[in-house]
mmCIF file of C-alpha atoms and ligand atoms in Angstrom:
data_model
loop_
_atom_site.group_PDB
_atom_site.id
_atom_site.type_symbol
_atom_site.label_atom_id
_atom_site.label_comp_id
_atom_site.label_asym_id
_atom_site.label_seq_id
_atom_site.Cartn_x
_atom_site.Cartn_y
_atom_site.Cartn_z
ATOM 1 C CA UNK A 15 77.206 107.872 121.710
ATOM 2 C CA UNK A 16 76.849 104.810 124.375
ATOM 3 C CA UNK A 17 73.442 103.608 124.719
ATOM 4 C CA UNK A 18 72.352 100.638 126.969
ATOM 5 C CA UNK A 19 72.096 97.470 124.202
ATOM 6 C CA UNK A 20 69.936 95.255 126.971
ATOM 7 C CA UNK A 21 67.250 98.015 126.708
ATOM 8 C CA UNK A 22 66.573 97.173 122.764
ATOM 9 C CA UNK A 23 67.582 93.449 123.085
ATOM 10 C CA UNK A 24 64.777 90.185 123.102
ATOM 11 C CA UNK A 25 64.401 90.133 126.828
ATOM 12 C CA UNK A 26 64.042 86.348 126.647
ATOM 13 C CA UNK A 27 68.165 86.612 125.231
ATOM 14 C CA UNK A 28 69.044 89.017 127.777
ATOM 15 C CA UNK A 29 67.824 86.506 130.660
ATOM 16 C CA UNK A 30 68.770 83.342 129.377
ATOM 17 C CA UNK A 31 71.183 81.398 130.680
ATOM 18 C CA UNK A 32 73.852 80.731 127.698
ATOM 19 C CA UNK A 33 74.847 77.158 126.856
ATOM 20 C CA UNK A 34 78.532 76.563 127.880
ATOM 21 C CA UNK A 35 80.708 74.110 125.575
ATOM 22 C CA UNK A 36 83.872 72.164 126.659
ATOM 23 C CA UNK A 37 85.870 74.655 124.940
ATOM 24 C CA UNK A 38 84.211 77.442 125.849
ATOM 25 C CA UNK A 39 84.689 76.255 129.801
ATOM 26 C CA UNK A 40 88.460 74.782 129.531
ATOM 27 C CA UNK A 41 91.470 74.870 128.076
ATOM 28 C CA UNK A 42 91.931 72.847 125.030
ATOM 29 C CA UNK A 43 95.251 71.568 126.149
ATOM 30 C CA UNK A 44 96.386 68.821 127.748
ATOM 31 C CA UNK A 45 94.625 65.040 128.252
ATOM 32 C CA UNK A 46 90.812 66.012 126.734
ATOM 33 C CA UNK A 47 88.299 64.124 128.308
ATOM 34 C CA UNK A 48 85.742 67.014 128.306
ATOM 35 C CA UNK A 49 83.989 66.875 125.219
ATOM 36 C CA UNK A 50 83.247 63.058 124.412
ATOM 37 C CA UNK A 51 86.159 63.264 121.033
ATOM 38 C CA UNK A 52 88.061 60.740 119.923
ATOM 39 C CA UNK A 53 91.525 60.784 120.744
ATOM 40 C CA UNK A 54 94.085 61.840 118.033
ATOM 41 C CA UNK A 55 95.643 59.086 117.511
ATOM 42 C CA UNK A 56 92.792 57.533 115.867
ATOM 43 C CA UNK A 57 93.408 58.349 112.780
ATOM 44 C CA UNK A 58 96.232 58.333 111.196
ATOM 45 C CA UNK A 59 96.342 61.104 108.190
ATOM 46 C CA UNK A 60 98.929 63.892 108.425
ATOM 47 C CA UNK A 61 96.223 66.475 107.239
ATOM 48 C CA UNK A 62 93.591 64.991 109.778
ATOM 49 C CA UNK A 63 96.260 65.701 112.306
ATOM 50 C CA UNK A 64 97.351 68.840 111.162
ATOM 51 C CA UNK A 65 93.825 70.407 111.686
ATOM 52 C CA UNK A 66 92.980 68.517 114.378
ATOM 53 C CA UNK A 67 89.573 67.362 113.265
ATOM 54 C CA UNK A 68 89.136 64.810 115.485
ATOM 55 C CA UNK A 69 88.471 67.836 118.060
ATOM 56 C CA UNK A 70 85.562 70.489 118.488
ATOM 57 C CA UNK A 71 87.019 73.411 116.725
ATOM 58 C CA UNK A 72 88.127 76.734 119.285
ATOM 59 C CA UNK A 73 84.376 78.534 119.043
ATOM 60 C CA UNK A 74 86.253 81.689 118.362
ATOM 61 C CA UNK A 75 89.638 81.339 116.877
ATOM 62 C CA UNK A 76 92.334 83.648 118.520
ATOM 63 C CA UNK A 77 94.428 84.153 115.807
ATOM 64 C CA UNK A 78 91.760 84.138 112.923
ATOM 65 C CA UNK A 79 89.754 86.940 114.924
ATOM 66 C CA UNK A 80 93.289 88.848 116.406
ATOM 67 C CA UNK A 81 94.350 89.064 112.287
ATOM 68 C CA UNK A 82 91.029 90.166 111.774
ATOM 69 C CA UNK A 83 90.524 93.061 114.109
ATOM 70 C CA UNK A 84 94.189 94.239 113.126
ATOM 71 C CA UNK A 85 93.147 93.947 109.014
ATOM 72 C CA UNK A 86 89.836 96.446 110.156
ATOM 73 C CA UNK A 87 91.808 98.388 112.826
ATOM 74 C CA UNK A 88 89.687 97.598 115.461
ATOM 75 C CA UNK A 89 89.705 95.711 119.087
ATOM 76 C CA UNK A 90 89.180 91.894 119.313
ATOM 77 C CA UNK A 91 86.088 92.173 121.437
ATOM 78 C CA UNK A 92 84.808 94.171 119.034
ATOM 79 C CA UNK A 93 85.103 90.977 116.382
ATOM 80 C CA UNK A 94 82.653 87.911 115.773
ATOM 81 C CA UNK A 95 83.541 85.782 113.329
ATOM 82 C CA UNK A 96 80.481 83.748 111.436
ATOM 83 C CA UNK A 97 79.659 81.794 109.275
ATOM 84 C CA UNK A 98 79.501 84.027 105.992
ATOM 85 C CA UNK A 99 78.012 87.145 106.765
ATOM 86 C CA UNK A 100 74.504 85.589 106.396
ATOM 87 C CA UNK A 101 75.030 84.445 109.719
ATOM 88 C CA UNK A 102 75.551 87.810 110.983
ATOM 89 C CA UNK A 103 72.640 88.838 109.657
ATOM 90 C CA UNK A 104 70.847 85.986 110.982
ATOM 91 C CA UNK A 105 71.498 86.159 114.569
ATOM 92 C CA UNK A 106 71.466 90.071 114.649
ATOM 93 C CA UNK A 107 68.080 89.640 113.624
ATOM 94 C CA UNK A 108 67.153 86.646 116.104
ATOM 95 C CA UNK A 109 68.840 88.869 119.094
ATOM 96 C CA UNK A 110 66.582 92.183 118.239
ATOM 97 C CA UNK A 111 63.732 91.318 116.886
ATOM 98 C CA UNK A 112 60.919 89.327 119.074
ATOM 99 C CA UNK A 113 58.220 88.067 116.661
ATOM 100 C CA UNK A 114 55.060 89.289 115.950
ATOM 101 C CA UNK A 115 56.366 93.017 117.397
ATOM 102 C CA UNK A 116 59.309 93.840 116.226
ATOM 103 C CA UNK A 117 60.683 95.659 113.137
ATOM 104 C CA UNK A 118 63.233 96.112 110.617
ATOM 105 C CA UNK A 119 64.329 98.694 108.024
ATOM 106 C CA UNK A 120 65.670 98.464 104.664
ATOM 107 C CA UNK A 121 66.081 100.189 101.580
ATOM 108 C CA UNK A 122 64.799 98.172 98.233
ATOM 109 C CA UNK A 123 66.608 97.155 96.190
ATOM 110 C CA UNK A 124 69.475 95.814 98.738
ATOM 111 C CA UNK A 125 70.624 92.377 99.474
ATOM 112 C CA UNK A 126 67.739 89.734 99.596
ATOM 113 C CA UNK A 127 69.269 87.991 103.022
ATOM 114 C CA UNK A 128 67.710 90.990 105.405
ATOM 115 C CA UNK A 129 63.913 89.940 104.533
ATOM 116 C CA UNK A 130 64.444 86.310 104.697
ATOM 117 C CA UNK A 131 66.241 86.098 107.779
ATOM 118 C CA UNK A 132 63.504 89.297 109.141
ATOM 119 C CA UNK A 133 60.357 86.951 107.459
ATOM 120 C CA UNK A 134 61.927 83.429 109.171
ATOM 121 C CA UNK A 135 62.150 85.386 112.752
ATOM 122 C CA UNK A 136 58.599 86.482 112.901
ATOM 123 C CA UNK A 137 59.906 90.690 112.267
ATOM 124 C CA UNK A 138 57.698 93.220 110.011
ATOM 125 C CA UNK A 139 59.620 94.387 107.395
ATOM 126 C CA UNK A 140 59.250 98.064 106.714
ATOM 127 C CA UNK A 141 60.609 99.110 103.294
ATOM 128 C CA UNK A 142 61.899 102.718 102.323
ATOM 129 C CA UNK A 143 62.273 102.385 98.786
ATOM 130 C CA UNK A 144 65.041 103.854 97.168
ATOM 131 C CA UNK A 145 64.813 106.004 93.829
ATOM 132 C CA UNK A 146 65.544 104.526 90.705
ATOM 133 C CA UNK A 147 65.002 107.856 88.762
ATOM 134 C CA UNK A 148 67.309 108.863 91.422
ATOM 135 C CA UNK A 149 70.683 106.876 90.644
ATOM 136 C CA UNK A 150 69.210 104.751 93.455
ATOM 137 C CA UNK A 151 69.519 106.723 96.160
ATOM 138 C CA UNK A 152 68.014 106.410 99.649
ATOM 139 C CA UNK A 153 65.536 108.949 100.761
ATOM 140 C CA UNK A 154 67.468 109.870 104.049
ATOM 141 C CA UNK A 155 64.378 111.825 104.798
ATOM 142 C CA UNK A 156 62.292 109.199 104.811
ATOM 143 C CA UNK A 157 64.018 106.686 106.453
ATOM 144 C CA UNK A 158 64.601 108.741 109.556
ATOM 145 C CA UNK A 159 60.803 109.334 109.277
ATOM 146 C CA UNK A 160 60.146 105.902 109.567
ATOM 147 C CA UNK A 161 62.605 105.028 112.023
ATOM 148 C CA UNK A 162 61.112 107.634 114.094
ATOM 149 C CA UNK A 163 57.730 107.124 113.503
ATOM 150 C CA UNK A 164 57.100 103.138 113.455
ATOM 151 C CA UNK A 165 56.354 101.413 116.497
ATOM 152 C CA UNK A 166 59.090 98.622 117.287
ATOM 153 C CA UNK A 167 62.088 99.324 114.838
ATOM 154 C CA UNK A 168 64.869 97.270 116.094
ATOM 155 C CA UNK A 169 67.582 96.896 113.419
ATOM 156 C CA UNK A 170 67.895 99.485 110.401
ATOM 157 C CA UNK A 171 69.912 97.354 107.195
ATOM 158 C CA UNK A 172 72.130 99.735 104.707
ATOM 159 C CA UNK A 173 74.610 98.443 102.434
ATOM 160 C CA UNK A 174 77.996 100.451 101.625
ATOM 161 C CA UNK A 175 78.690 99.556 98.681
ATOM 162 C CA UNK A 176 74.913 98.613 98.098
ATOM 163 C CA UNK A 177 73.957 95.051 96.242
ATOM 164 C CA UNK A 178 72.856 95.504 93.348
ATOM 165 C CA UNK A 179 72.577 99.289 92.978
ATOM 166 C CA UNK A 180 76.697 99.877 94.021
ATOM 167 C CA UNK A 181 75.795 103.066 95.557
ATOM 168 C CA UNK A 182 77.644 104.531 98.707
ATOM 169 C CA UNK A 183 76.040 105.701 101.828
ATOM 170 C CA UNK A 184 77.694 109.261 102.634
ATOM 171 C CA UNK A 185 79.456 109.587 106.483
ATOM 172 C CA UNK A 186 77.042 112.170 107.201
ATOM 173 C CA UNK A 187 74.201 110.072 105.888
ATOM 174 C CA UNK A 188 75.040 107.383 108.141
ATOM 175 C CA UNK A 189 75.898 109.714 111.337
ATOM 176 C CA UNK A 190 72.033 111.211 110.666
ATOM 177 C CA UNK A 191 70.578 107.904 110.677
ATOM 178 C CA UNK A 192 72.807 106.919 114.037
ATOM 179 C CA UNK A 193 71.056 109.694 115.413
ATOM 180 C CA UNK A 194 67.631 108.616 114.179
ATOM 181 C CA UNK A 195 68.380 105.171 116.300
ATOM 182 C CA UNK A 196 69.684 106.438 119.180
ATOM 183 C CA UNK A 197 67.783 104.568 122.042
ATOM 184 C CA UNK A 198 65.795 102.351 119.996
ATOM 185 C CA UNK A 199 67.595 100.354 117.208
ATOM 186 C CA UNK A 200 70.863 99.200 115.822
ATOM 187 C CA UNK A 201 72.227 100.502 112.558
ATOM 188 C CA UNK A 202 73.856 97.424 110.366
ATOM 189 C CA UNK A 203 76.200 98.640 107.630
ATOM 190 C CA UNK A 204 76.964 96.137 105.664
ATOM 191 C CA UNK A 205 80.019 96.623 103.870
ATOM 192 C CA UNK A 206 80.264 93.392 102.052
ATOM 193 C CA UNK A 207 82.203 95.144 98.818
ATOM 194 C CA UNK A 208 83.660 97.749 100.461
ATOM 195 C CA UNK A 209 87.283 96.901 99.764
ATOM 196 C CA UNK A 210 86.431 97.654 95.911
ATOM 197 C CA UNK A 211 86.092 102.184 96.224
ATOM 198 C CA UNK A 212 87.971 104.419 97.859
ATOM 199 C CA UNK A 213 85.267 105.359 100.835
ATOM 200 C CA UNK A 214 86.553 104.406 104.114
ATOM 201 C CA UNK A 215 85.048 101.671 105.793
ATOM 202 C CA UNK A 216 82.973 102.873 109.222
ATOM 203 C CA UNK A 217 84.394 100.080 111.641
ATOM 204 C CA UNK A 218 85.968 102.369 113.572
ATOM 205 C CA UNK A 219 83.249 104.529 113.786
ATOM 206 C CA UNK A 220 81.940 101.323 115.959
ATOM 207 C CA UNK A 221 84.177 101.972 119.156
ATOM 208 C CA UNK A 222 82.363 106.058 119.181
ATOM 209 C CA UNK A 223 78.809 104.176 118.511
ATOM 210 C CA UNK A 224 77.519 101.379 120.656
ATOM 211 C CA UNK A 225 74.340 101.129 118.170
ATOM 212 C CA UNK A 226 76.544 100.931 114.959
ATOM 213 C CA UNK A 227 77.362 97.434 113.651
ATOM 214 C CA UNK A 228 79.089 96.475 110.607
ATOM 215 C CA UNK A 229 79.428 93.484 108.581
ATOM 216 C CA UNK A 230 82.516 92.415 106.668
ATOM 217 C CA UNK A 231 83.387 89.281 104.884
ATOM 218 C CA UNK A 232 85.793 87.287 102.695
ATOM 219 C CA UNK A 233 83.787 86.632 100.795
ATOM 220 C CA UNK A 234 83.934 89.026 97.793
ATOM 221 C CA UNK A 235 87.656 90.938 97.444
ATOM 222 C CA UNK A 236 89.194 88.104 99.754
ATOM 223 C CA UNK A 237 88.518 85.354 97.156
ATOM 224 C CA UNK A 238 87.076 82.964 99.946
ATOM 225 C CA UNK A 239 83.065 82.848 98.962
ATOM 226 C CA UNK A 240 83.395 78.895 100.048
ATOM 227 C CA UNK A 241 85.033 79.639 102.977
ATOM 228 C CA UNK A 242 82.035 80.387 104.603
ATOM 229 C CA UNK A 243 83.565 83.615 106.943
ATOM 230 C CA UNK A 244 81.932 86.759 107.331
ATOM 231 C CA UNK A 245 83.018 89.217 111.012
ATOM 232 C CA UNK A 246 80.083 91.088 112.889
ATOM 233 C CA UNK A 247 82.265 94.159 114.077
ATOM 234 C CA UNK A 248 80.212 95.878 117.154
ATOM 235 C CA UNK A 249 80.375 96.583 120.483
ATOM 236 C CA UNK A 250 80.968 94.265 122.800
ATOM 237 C CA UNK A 251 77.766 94.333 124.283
ATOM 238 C CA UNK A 252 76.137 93.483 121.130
ATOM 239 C CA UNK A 253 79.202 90.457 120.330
ATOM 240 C CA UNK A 254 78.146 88.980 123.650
ATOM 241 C CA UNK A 255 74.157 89.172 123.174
ATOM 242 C CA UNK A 256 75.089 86.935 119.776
ATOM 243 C CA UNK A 257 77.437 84.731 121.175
ATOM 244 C CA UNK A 258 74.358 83.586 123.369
ATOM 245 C CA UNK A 259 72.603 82.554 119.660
ATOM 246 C CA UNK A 260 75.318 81.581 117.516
ATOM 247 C CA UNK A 261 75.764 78.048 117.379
ATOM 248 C CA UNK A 262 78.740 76.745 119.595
ATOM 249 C CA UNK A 263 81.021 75.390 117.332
ATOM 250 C CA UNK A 264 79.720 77.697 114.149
ATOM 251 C CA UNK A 265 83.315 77.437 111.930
ATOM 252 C CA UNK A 266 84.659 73.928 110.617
ATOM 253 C CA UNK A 267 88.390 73.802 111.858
ATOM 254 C CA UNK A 268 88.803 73.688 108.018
ATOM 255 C CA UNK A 269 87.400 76.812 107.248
ATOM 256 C CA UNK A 270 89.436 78.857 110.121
ATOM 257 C CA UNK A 271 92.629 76.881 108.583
ATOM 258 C CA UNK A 272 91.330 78.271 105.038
ATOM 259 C CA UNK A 273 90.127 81.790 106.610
ATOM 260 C CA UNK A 274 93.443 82.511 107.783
ATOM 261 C CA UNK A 275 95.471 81.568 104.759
ATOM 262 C CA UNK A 276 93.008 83.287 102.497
ATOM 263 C CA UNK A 277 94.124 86.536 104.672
ATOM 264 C CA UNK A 278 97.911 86.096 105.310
ATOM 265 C CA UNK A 279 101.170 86.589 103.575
ATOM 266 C CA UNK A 280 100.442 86.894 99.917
ATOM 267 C CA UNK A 281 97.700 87.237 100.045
ATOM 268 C CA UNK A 282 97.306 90.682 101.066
ATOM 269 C CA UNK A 283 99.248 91.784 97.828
ATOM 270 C CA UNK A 284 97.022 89.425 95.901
ATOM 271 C CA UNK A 285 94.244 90.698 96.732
ATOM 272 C CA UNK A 286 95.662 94.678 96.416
ATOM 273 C CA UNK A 287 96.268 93.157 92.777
ATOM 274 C CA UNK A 288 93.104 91.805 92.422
ATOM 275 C CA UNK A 289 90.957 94.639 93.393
ATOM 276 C CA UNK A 290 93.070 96.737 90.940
ATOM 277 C CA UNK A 291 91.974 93.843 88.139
ATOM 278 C CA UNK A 292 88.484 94.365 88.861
ATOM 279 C CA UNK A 293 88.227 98.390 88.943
ATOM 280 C CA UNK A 294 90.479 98.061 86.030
ATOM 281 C CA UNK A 295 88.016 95.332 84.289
ATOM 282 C CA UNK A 296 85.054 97.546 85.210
ATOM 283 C CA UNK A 297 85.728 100.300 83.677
ATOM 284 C CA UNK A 298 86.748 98.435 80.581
ATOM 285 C CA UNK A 299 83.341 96.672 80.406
ATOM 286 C CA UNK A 300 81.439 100.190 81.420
ATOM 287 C CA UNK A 301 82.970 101.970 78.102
ATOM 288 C CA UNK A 302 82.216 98.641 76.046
ATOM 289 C CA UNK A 303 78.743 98.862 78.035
ATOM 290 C CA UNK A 304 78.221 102.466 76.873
ATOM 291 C CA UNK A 305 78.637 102.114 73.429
ATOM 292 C CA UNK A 306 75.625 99.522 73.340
ATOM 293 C CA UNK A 307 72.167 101.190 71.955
ATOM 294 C CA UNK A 308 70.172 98.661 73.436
ATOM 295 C CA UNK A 309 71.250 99.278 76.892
ATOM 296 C CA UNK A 310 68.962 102.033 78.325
ATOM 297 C CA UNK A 311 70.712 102.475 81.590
ATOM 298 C CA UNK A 312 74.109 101.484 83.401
ATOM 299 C CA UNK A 313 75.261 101.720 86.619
ATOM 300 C CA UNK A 314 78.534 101.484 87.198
ATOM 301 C CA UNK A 315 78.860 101.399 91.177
ATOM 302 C CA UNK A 316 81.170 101.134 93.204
ATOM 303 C CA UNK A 317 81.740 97.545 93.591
ATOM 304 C CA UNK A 318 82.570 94.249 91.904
ATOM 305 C CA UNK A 319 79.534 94.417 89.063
ATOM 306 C CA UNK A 320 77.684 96.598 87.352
ATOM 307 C CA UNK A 321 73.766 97.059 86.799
ATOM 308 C CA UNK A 322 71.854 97.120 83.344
ATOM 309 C CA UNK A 323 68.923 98.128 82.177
ATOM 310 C CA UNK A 324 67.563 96.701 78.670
ATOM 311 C CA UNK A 325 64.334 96.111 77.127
ATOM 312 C CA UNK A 326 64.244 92.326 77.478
ATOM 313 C CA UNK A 327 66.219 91.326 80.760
ATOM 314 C CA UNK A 328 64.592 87.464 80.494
ATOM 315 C CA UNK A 329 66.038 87.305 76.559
ATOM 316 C CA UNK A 330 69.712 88.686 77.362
ATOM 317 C CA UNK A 331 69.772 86.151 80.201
ATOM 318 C CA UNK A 332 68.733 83.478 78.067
ATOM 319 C CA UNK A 333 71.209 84.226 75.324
ATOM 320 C CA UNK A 334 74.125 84.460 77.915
ATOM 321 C CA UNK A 335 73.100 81.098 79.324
ATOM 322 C CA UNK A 336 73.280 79.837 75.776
ATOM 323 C CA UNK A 337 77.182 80.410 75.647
ATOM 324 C CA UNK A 338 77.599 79.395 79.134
ATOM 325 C CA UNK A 339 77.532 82.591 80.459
ATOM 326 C CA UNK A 340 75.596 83.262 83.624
ATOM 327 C CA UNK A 341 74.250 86.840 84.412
ATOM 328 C CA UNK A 342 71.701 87.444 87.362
ATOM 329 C CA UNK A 343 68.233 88.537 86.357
ATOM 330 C CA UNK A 344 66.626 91.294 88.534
ATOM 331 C CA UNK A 345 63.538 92.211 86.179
ATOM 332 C CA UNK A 346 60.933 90.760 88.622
ATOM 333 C CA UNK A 347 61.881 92.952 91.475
ATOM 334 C CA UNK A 348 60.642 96.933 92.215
ATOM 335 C CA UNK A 349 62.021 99.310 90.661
ATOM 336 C CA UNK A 350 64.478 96.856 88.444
ATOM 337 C CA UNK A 351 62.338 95.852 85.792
ATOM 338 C CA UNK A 352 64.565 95.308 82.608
ATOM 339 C CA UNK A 353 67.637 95.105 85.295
ATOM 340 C CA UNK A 354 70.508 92.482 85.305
ATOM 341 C CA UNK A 355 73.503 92.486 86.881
ATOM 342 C CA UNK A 356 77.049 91.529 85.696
ATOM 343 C CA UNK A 357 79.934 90.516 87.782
ATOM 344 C CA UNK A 358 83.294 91.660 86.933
ATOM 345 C CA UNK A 359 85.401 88.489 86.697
ATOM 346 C CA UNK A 360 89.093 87.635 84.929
ATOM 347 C CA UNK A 361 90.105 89.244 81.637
ATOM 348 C CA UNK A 362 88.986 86.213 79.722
ATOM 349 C CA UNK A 363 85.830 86.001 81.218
ATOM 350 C CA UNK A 364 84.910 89.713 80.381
ATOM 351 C CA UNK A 365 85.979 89.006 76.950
ATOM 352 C CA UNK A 366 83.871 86.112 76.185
ATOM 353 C CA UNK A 367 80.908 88.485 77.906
ATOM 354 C CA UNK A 368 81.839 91.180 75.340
ATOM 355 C CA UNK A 369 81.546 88.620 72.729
ATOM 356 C CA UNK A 370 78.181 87.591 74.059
ATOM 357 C CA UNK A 371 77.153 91.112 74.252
ATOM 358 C CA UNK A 372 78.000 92.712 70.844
ATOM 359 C CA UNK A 373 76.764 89.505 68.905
ATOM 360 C CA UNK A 374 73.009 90.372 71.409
ATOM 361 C CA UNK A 375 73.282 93.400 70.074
ATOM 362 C CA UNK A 376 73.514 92.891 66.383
ATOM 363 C CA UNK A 377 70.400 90.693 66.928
ATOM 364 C CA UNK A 378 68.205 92.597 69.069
HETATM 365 C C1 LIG B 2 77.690 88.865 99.016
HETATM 366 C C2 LIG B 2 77.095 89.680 100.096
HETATM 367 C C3 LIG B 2 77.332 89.370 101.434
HETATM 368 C C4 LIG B 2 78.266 88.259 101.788
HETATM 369 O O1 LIG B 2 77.660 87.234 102.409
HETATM 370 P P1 LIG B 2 78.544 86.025 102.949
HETATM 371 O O2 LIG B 2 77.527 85.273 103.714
HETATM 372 O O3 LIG B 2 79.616 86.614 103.820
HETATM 373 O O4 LIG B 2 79.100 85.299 101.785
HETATM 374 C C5 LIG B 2 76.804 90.175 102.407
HETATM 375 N N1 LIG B 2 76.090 91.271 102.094
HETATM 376 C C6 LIG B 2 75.869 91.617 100.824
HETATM 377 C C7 LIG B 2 75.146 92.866 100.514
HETATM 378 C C8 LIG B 2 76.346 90.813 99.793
HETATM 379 O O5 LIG B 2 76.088 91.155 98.523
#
């Protein structure tokens, strides 16, 4: 389904003029005099060299975004790299939502970054509330209702695997709420732990939908959380309205370095190994997890953690924190009172959790 992205863009984007850099507007080769750097013989360190840092980084690296759209099968001007997918979010929101009018969609509990970056722009946030009695799931029903029926809905947020409930959203699921947008929003999947199920990721889906973005980062299964890269995979219309927001130089020329080694040569089998460790490691803990009383509730998901519910959330964080173990507290949030969740990390680590766990347990 094509749809014209202008029409549901901030008109004040749309008409203004974007800021050209020197790299953006020349080659970087040859004598550079274009962009007030100092030359490269100014310092003299082999590793300084190496990365060139005495030079504006390339705004988009070719080769970090061409190994990119070939890992997600999909076309290069169909790929914006950011700075962690937080940025992603950021600017899609700053692109579609004009303050004060416009709206966005999400389904509590999901990842905290949609509100804050929808609260910062000026954007109502309208919430369809999963249900917890449920298994979490989204009322499809009543998120096409809203989508349909509130005035100024711009961007609609879903998460695939979702953070922190791990649950899926279905292809027909997300081809109904597509349809629900048609003409008047953009759908954001974020697929931040995708790589951890089987479910296919939708990316390609993005070349059939011009309304369809999706998010994908290092992240999480790529081992790179301090690299700082997340990709916005859309249609090109929507990659150019946020290359008129993003900052010009948004990635340190030592976080592309870093970015592309944390995605070449070995690392591809590494991380193959690695996601093996963890759905391996989770279902370990989810057995150990299931023989525990004082647990009322687990979820096991379908990424990289797993959700509890027990009767004192605050007291099983505290006691985890007393051995050094850190475990994220959800309690104060809807529908996750008594809720924490656990990330599944290296054998050791789990073991020293179990430890924590059973010796809670004889306790409680
Ligand atoms: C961790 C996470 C991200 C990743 O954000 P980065 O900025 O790329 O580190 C995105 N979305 C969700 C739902 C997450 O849990």
């Amino acid at each position: 389904m094509k749809m014209d992205i202008n029409s549901i863009a901030r008109p004040e984007i749309v008409a203004m003029k974007p800021y050209v850099s020197a790299r953006n507007s020349a080659a970087a080769d040859g004598i550079l005099l274009n962009a007030n750097e100092a030359p490269a013989t100014h310092v003299n360190d082999p590793e300084w060299q190496r990365l060139s840092l005495n030079r504006y980084p390339p705004p988009q690296p070719a080769l970090l975004r061409s190994r990119l759209a070939e890992m997600y099968s999909v076309d290069e001007s169909r790929v914006l790299v950011t700075r962690g997918s937080d940025e992603g979010i950021d600017l899609l929101t700053r692109v579609f939502c004009r303050p004060g009018q416009d709206a966005m969609v999400e389904c509590s509990p999901c990842f905290g970054m949609y509100r804050i970056a929808a609260t910062i722009q000026g954007a109502q946030v309208i919430d369809v509330p999963r249900q917890a009695g449920n298994g979490f799931q989204i009322d499809f029903e009543k998120l096409k209702q809203a989508i349909n029926e509130q005035d100024g809905v711009r961007l609609v947020f879903l998460t695939s695997p979702n953070n922190p409930t791990g649950d899926l959203v279905g292809r027909v699921q997300l081809e109904g709420v597509l349809k629900a947008c048609e003409g008047k929003a953009l759908v954001v999947l974020d697929e931040a732990y995708i790589e951890f199920c089987d479910a296919e990721s939708a990316s390609e889906l993005v070349a059939e939908w011009t309304h369809l973005v999706v998010l994908r980062t290092l992240s999480k299964a790529w081992a790179a959380a301090g690299v700082r890269c997340g990709i916005v995979i859309a249609d090109p219309a929507v990659i150019g309205l946020l290359q008129r927001v993003i900052a010009p130089y948004p990635l340190a020329a030592t976080a592309i370095d870093a970015a592309l080694q944390a995605i070449s040569g070995d690392a591809v089998s590494r991380e193959q190994e690695f996601v093996a460790e963890v759905r391996a490691g989770k279902m370990d803990l989810f057995e150990f997890l299931s023989g525990c009383d004082w647990i009322s509730e687990v979820t096991q998901g379908e990424a990289n953690f797993v959700l509890l519910r027990v009767a004192d959330a605050d007291g099983l964080v505290d006691w985890c924190a007393g051995r050094g173990i850190r475990i994220r507290n959800f309690t104060s949030q809807a529908q996750l009172e008594g809720c924490v969740r656990l990330t599944i990390g290296s054998a050791d680590e789990m073991a020293a959790l179990k430890l924590a766990l059973q010796d809670y347990g004889e306790q409680a």
